PDB file of C-alpha atoms in Angstrom:
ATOM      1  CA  UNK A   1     -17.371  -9.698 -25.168  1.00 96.00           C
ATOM      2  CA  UNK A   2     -17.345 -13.335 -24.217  1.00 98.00           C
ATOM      3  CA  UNK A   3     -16.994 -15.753 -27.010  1.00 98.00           C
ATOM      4  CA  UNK A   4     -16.917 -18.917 -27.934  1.00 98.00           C
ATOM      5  CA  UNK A   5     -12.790 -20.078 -28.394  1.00 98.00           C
ATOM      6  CA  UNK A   6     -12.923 -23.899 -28.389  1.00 98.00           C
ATOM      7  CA  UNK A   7     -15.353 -27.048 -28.425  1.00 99.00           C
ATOM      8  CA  UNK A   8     -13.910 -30.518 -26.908  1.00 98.00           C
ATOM      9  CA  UNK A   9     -15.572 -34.037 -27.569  1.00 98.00           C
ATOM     10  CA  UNK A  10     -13.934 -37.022 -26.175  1.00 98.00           C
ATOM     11  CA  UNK A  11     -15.623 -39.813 -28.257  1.00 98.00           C
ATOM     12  CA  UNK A  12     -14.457 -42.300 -25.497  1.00 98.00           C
ATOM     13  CA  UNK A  13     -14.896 -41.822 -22.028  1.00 98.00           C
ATOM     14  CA  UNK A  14     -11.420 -40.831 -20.502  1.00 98.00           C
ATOM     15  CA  UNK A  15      -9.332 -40.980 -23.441  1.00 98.00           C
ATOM     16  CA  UNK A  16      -8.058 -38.192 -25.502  1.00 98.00           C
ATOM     17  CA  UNK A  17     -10.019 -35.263 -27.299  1.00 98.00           C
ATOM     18  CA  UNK A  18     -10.709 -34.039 -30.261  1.00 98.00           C
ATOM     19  CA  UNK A  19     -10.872 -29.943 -30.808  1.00 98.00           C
ATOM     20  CA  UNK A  20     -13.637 -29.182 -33.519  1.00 98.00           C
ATOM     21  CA  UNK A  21     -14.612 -25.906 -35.190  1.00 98.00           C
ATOM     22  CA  UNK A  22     -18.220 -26.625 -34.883  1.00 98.00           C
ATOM     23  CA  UNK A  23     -20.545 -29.250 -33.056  1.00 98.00           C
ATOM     24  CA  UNK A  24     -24.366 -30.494 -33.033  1.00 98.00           C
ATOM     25  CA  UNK A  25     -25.824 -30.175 -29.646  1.00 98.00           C
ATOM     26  CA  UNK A  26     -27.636 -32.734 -28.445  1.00 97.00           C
ATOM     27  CA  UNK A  27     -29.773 -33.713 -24.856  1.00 95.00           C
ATOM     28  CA  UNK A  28     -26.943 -36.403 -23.544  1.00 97.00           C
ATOM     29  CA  UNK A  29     -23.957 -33.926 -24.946  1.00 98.00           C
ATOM     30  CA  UNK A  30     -21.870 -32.643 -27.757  1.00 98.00           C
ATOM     31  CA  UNK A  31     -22.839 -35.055 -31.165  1.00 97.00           C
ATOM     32  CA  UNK A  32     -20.268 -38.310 -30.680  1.00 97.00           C
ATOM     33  CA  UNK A  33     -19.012 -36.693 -26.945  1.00 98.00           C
ATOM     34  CA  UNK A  34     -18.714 -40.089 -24.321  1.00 98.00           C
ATOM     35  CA  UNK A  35     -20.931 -42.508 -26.440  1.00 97.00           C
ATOM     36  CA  UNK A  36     -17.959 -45.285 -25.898  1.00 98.00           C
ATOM     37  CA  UNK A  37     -16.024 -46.244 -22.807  1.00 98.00           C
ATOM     38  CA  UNK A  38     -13.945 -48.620 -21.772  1.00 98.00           C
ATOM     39  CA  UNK A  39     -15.285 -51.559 -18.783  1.00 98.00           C
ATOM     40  CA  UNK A  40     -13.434 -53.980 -16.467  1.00 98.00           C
ATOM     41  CA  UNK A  41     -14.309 -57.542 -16.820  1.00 95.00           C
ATOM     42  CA  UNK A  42     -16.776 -56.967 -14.076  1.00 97.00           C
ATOM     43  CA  UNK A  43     -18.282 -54.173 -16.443  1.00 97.00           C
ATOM     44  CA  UNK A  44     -17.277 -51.359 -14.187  1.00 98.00           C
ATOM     45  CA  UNK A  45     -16.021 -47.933 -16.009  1.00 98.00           C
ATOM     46  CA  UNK A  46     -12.131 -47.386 -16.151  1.00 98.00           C
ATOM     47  CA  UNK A  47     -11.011 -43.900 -16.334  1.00 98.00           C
ATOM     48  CA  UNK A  48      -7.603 -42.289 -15.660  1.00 98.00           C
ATOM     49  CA  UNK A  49      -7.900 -41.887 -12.254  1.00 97.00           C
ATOM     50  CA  UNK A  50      -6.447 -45.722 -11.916  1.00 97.00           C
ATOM     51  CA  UNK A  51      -5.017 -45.791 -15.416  1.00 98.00           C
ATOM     52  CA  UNK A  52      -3.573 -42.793 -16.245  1.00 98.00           C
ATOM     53  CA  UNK A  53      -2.063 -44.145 -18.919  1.00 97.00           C
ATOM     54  CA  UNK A  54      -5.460 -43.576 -20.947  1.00 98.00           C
ATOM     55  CA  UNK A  55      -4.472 -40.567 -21.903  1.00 97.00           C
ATOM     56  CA  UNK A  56      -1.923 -42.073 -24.324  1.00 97.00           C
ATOM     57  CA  UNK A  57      -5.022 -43.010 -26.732  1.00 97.00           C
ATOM     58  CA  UNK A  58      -5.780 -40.263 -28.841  1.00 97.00           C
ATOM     59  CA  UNK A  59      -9.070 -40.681 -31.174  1.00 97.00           C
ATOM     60  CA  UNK A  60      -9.990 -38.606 -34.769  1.00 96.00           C
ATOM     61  CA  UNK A  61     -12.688 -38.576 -36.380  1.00 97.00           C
ATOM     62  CA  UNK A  62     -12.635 -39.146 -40.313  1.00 93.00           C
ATOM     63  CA  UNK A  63     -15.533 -40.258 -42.951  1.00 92.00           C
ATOM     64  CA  UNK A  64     -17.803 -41.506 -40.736  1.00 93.00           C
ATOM     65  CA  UNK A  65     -14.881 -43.782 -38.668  1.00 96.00           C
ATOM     66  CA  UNK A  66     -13.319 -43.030 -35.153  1.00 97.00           C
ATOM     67  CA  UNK A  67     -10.575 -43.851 -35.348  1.00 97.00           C
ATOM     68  CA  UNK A  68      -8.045 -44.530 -31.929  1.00 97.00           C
ATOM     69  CA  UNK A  69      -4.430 -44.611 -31.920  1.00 97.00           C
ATOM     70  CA  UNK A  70      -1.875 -45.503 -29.032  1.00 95.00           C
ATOM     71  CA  UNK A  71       1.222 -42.852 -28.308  1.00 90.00           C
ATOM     72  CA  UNK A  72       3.858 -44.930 -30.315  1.00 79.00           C
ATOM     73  CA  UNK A  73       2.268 -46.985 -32.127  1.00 79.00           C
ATOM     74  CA  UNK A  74      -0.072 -44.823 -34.174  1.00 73.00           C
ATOM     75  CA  UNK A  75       0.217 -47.640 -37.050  1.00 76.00           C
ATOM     76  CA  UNK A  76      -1.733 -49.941 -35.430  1.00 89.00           C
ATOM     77  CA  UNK A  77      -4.793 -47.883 -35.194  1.00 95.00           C
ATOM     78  CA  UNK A  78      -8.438 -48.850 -34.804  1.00 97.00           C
ATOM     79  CA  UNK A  79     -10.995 -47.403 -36.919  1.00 96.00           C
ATOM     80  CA  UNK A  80     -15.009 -47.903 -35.375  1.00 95.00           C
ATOM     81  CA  UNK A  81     -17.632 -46.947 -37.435  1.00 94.00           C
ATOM     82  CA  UNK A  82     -19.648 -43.966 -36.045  1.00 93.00           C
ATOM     83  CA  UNK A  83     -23.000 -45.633 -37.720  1.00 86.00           C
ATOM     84  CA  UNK A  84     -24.724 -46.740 -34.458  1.00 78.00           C
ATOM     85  CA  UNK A  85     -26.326 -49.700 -36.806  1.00 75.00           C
ATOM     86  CA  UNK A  86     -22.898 -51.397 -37.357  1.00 73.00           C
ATOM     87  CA  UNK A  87     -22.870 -52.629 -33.261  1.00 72.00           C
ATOM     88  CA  UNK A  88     -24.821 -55.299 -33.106  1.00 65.00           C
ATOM     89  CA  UNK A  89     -27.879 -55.659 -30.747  1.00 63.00           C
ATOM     90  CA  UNK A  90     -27.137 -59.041 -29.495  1.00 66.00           C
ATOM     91  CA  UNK A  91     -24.136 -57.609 -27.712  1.00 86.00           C
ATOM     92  CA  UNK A  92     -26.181 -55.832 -25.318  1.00 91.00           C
ATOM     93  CA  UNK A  93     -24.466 -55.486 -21.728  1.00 95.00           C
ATOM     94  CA  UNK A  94     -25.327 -53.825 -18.148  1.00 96.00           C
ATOM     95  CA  UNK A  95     -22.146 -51.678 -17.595  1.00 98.00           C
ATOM     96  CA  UNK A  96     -21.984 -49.253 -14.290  1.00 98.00           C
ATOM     97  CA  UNK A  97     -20.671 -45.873 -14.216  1.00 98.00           C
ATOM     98  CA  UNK A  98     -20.597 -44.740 -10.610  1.00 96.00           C
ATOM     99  CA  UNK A  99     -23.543 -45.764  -8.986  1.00 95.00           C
ATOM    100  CA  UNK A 100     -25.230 -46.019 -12.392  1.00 96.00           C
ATOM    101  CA  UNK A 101     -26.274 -49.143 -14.454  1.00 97.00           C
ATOM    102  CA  UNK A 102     -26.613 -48.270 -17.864  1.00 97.00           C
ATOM    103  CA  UNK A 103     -27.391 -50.330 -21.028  1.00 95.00           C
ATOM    104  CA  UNK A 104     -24.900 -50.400 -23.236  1.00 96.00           C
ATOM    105  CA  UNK A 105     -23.647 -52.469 -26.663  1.00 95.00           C
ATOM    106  CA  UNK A 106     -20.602 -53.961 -26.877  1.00 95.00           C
ATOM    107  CA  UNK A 107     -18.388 -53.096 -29.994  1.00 95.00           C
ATOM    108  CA  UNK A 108     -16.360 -56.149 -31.185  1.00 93.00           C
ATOM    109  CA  UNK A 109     -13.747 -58.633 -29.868  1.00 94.00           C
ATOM    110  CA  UNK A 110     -11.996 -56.925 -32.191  1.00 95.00           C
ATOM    111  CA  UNK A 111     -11.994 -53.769 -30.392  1.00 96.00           C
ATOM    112  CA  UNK A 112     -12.044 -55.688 -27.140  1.00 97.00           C
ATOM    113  CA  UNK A 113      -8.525 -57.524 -28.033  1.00 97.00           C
ATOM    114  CA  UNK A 114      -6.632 -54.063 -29.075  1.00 97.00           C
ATOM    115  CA  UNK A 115      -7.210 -52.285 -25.823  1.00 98.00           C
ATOM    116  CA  UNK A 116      -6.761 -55.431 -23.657  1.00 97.00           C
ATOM    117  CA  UNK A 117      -3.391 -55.606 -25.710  1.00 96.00           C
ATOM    118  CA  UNK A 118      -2.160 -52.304 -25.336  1.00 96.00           C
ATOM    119  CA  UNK A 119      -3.263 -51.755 -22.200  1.00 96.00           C
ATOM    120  CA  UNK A 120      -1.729 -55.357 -20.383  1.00 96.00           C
ATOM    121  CA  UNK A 121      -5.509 -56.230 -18.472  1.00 97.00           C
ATOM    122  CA  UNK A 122      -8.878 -57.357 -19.867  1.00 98.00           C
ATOM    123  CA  UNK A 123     -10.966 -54.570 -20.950  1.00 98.00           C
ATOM    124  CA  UNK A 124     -14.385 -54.107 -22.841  1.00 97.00           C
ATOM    125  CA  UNK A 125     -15.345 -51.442 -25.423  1.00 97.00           C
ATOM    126  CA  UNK A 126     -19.168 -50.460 -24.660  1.00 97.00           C
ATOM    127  CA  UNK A 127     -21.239 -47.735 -26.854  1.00 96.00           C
ATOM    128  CA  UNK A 128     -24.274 -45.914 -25.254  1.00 96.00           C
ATOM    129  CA  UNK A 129     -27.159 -46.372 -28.075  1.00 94.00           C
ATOM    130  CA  UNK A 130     -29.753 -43.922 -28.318  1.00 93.00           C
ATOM    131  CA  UNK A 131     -32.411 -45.883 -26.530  1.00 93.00           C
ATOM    132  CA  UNK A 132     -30.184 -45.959 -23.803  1.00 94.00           C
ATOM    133  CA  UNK A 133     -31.031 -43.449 -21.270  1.00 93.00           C
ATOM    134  CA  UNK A 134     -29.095 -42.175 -18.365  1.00 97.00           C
ATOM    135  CA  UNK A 135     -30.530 -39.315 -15.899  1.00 96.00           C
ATOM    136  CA  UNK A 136     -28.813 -36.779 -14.891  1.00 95.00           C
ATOM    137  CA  UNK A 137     -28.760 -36.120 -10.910  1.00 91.00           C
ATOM    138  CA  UNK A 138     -32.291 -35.684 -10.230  1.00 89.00           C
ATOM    139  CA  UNK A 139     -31.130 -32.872  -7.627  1.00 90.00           C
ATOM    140  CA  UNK A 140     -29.751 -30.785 -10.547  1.00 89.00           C
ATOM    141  CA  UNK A 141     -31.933 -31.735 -13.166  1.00 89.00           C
ATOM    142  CA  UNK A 142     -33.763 -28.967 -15.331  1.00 90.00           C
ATOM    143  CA  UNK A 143     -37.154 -31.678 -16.069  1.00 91.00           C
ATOM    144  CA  UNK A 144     -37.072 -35.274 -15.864  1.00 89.00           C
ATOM    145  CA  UNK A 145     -36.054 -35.782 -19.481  1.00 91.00           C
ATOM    146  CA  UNK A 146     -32.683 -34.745 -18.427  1.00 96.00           C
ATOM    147  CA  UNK A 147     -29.745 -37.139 -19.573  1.00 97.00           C
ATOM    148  CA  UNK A 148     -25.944 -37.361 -19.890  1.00 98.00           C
ATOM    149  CA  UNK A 149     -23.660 -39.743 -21.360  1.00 98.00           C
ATOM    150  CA  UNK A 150     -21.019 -41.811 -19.877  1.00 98.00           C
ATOM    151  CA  UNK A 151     -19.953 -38.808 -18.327  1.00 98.00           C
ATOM    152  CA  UNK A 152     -19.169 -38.091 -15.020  1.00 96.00           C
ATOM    153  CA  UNK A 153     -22.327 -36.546 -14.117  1.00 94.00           C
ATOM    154  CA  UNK A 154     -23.737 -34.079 -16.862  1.00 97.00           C
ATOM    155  CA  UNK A 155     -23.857 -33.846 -20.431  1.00 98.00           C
ATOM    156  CA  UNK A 156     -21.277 -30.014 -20.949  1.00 98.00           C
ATOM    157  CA  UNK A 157     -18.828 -28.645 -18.731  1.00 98.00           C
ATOM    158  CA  UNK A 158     -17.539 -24.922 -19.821  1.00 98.00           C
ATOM    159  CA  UNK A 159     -14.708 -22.934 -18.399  1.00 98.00           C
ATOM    160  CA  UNK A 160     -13.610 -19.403 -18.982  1.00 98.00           C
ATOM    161  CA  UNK A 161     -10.119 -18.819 -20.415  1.00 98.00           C
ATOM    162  CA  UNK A 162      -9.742 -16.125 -17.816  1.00 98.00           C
ATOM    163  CA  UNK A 163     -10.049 -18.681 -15.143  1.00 98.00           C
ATOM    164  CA  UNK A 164      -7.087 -20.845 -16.603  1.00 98.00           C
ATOM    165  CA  UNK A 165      -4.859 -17.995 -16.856  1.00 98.00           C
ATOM    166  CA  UNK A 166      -5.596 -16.702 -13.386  1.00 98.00           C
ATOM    167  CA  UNK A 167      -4.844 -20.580 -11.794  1.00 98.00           C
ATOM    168  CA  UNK A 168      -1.852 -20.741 -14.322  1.00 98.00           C
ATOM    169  CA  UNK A 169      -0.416 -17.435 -12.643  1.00 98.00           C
ATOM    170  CA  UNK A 170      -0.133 -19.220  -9.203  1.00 98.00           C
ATOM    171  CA  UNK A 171       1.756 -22.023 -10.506  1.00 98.00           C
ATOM    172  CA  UNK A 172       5.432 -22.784 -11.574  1.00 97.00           C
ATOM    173  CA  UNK A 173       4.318 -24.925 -14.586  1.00 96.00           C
ATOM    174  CA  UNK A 174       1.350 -23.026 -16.629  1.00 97.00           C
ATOM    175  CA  UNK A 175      -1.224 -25.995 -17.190  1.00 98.00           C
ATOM    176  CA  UNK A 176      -2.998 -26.909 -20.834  1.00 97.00           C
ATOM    177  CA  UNK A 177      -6.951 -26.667 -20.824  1.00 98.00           C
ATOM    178  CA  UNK A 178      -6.812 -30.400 -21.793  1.00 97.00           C
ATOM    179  CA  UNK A 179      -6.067 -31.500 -18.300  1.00 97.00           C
ATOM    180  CA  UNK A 180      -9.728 -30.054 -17.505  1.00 98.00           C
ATOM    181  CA  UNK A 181     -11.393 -31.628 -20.110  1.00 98.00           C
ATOM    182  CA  UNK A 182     -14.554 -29.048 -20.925  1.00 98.00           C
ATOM    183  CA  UNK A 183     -16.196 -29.319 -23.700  1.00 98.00           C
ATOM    184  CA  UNK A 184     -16.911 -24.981 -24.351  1.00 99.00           C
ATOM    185  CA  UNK A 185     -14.021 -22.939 -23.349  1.00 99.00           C
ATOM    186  CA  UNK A 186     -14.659 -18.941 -23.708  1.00 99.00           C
ATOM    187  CA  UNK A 187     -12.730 -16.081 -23.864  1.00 98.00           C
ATOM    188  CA  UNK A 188     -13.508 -12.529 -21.814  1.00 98.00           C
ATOM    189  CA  UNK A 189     -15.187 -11.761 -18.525  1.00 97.00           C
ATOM    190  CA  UNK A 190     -13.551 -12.243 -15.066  1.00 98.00           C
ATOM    191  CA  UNK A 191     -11.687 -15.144 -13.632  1.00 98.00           C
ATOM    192  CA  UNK A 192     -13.966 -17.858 -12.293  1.00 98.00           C
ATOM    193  CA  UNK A 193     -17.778 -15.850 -13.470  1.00 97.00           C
ATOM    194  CA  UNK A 194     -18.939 -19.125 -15.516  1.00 98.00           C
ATOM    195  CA  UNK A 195     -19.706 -20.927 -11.648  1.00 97.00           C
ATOM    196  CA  UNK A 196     -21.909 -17.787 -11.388  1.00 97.00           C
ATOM    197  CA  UNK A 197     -23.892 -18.895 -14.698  1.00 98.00           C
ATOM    198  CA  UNK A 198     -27.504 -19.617 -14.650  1.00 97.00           C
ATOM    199  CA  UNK A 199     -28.888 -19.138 -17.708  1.00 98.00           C
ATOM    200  CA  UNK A 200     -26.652 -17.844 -20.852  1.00 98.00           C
ATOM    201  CA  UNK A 201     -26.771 -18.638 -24.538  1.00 98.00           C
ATOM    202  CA  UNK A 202     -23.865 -19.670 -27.390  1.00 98.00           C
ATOM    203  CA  UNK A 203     -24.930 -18.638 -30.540  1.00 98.00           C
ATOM    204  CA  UNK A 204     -28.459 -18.646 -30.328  1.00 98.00           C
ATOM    205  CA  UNK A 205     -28.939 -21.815 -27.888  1.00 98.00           C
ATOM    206  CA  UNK A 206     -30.236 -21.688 -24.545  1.00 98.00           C
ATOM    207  CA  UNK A 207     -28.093 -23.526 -21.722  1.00 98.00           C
ATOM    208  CA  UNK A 208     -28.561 -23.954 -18.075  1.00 97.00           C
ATOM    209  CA  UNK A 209     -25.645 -23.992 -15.636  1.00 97.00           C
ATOM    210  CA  UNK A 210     -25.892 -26.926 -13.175  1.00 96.00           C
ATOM    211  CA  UNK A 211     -22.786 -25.951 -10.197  1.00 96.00           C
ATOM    212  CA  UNK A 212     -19.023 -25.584 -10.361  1.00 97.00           C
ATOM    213  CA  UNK A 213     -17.765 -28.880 -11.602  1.00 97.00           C
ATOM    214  CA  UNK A 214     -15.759 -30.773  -8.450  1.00 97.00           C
ATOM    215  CA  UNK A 215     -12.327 -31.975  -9.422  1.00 97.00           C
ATOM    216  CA  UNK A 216     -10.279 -35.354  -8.937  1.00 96.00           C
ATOM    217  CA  UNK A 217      -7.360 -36.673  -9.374  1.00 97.00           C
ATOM    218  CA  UNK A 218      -7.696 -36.930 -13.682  1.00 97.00           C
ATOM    219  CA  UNK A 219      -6.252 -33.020 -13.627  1.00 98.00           C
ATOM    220  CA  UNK A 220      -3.120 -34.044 -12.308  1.00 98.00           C
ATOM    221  CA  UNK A 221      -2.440 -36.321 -15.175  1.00 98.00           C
ATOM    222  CA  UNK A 222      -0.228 -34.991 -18.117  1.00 97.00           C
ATOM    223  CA  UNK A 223      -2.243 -35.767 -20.839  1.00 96.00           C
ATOM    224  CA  UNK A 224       1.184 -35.802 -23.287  1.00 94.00           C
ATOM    225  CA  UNK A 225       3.126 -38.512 -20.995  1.00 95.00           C
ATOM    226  CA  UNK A 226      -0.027 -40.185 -19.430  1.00 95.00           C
ATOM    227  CA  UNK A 227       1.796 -39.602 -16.235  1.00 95.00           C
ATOM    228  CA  UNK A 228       0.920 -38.397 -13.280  1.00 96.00           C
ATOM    229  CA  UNK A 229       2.926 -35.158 -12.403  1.00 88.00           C
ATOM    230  CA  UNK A 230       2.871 -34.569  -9.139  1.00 92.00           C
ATOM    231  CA  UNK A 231       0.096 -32.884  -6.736  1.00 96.00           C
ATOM    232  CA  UNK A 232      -0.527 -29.917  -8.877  1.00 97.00           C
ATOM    233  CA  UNK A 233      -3.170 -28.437  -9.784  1.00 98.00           C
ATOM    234  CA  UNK A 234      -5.355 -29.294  -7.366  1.00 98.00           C
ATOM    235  CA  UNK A 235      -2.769 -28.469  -4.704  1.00 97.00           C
ATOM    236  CA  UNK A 236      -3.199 -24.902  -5.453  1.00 98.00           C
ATOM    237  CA  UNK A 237      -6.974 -25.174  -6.600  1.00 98.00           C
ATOM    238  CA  UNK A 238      -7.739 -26.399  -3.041  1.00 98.00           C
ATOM    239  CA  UNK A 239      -6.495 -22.957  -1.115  1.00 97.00           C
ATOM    240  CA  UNK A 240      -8.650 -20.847  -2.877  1.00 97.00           C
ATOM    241  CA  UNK A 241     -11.520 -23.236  -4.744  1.00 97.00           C
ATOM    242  CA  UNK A 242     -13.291 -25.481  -2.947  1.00 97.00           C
ATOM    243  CA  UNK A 243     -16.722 -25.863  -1.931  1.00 93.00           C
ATOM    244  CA  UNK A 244     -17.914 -27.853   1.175  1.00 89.00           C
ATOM    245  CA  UNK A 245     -14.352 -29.275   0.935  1.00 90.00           C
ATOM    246  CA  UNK A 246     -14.260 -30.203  -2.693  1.00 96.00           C
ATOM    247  CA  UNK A 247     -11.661 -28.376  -5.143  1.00 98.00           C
ATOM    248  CA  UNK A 248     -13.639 -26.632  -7.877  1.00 98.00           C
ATOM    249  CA  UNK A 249     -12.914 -25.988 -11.333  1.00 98.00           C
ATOM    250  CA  UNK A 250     -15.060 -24.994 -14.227  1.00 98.00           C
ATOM    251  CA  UNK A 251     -19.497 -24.825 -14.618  1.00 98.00           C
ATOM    252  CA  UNK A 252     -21.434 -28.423 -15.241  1.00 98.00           C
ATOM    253  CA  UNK A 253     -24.208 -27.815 -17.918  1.00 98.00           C
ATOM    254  CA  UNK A 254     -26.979 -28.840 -19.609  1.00 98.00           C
ATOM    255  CA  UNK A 255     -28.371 -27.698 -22.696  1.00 98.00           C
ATOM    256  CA  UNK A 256     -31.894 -26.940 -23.141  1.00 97.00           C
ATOM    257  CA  UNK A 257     -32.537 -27.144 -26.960  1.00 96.00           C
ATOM    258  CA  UNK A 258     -30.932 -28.909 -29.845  1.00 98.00           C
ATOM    259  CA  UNK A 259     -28.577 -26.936 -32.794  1.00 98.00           C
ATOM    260  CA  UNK A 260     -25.393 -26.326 -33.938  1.00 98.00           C
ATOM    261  CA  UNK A 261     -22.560 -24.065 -32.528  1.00 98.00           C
ATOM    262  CA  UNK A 262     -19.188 -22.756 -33.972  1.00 98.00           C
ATOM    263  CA  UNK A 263     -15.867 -21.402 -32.530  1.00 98.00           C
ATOM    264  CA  UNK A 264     -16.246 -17.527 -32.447  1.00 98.00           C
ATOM    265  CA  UNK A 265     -20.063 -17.987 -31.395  1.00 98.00           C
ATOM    266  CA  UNK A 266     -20.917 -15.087 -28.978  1.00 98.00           C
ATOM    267  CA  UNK A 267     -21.728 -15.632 -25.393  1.00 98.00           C
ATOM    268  CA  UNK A 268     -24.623 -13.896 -23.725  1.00 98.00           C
ATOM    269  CA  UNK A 269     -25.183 -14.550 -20.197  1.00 98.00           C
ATOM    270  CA  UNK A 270     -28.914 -13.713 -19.045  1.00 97.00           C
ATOM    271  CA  UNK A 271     -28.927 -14.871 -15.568  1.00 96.00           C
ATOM    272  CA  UNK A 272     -26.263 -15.365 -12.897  1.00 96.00           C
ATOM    273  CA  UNK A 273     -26.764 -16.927  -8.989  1.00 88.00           C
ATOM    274  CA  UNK A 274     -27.206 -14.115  -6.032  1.00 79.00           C
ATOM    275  CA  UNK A 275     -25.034 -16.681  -3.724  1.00 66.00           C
TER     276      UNK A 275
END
């Protein structure tokens, strides 16, 4: 039986995650999943593959606050209310993620001044409003209404807990799901099957799988130390995953109705690619 073992949100883009029991799914992702992120003076997306060190901020979620801490100094934590009403609408900005340009709101100096402190460069926090929407790759897209967060490309990502084990059996160090940052992770079924995924359903919701997710160099950051470790894992990914030579890890998704789902949900998959 394949089912359901754990749901990841990671409130802001490139930080830490938060492991739930349930979640609301929603069009652009998991409720609260990449809604913030964190922009250059420029207003260009920062993620760990130039600051790995972004995996030192870990966020929670508690009566209706996020709140962030920083590895060390969990003290001096900043709490954001999750009501989208508190940003205000005059700080509207034009941020880019990728080749995207997306409208965005910016938090608060506040929030501005306690990453640009921790972090030793000037930095922005932006939110991604609900008016604000950003298409998926029109190439992969299920209909036209099709949108993501600040994500990399598409709203889920789910990998198979049989596929971790498998890739943790050809290394010396066995690796933590974190450093793959999916949102679903299953249990059951055969190494690698969820690239294979078409159509399947959690719970009783309907979800579409887009292509095995491409990997970069975020995996090889130890999301404890917010260090880089070395080479691995995509060393090893790359001589025996990769498509058109890019190192594969994991199914992009999108969802195709709104509900809830819950750890131990079952798994039914309904149609799988012939290639």
């Amino acid at each position: 039986m394949l089912q359901l073992s754990e749901i990841w949100i990671y409130p802001v883009k490139s930080l830490g995650g938060i492991a739930l029991k349930e979640s609301k799914v929603m069009p652009r992702g998991l409720e609260h999943d990449r809604r913030w992120m964190l922009v250059d003076e420029h207003g260009v997306f920062i993620t760990q593959r130039e600051y790995p060190e972004l995996a030192l901020f870990q966020p929670e979620i508690n009566n209706g606050f996020l709140k962030i801490s920083y590895k060390g100094r969990q003290s001096e934590a900043l709490r954001i209310s999750l009501n989208e009403s508190s940003v205000k609408s005059e700080n509207k900005v034009c941020v880019m993620v990728w080749e995207d340009k997306v409208h965005a709101n910016e938090v608060s100096a506040e929030a501005n001044n306690w990453f640009t402190d921790r972090l030793g460069f000037k930095v922005r926090l932006v939110y991604m409003p609900d008016e604000s929407q950003r298409k998926v790759d029109p190439n992969y897209a299920v209909s036209q209404s099709d949108i993501t967060s600040f994500s990399d490309g598409f709203p889920y990502l789910i990998i198979g807990q049989s596929s971790l084990d498998d890739l943790n059996s050809r290394l010396e160090t066995a690796l933590s799901v974190k450093r793959f940052r999916p949102n679903f992770v299953f249990t059951g079924g055969e190494p690698y099957e969820e690239e294979s995924w078409k159509g399947f359903t959690i719970g009783n919701l309907d979800f579409f799988g887009v292509k095995p997710s491409g990997r970069c160099v975020i995996v090889t950051v130890n999301p404890e130390s917010g260090a880089v470790d070395g080479k691995e894992p995509l060393r090893t990914l790359s001589k025996y995953k990769t498509v058109n030579k890019k190192v594969i890890f994991g199914q992009n998704v999108i969802a195709l109705q709104e509900g809830s789902l819950k750890v131990g949900d079952e798994i039914a998959v309904l149609k799988k690619r012939s290639n």
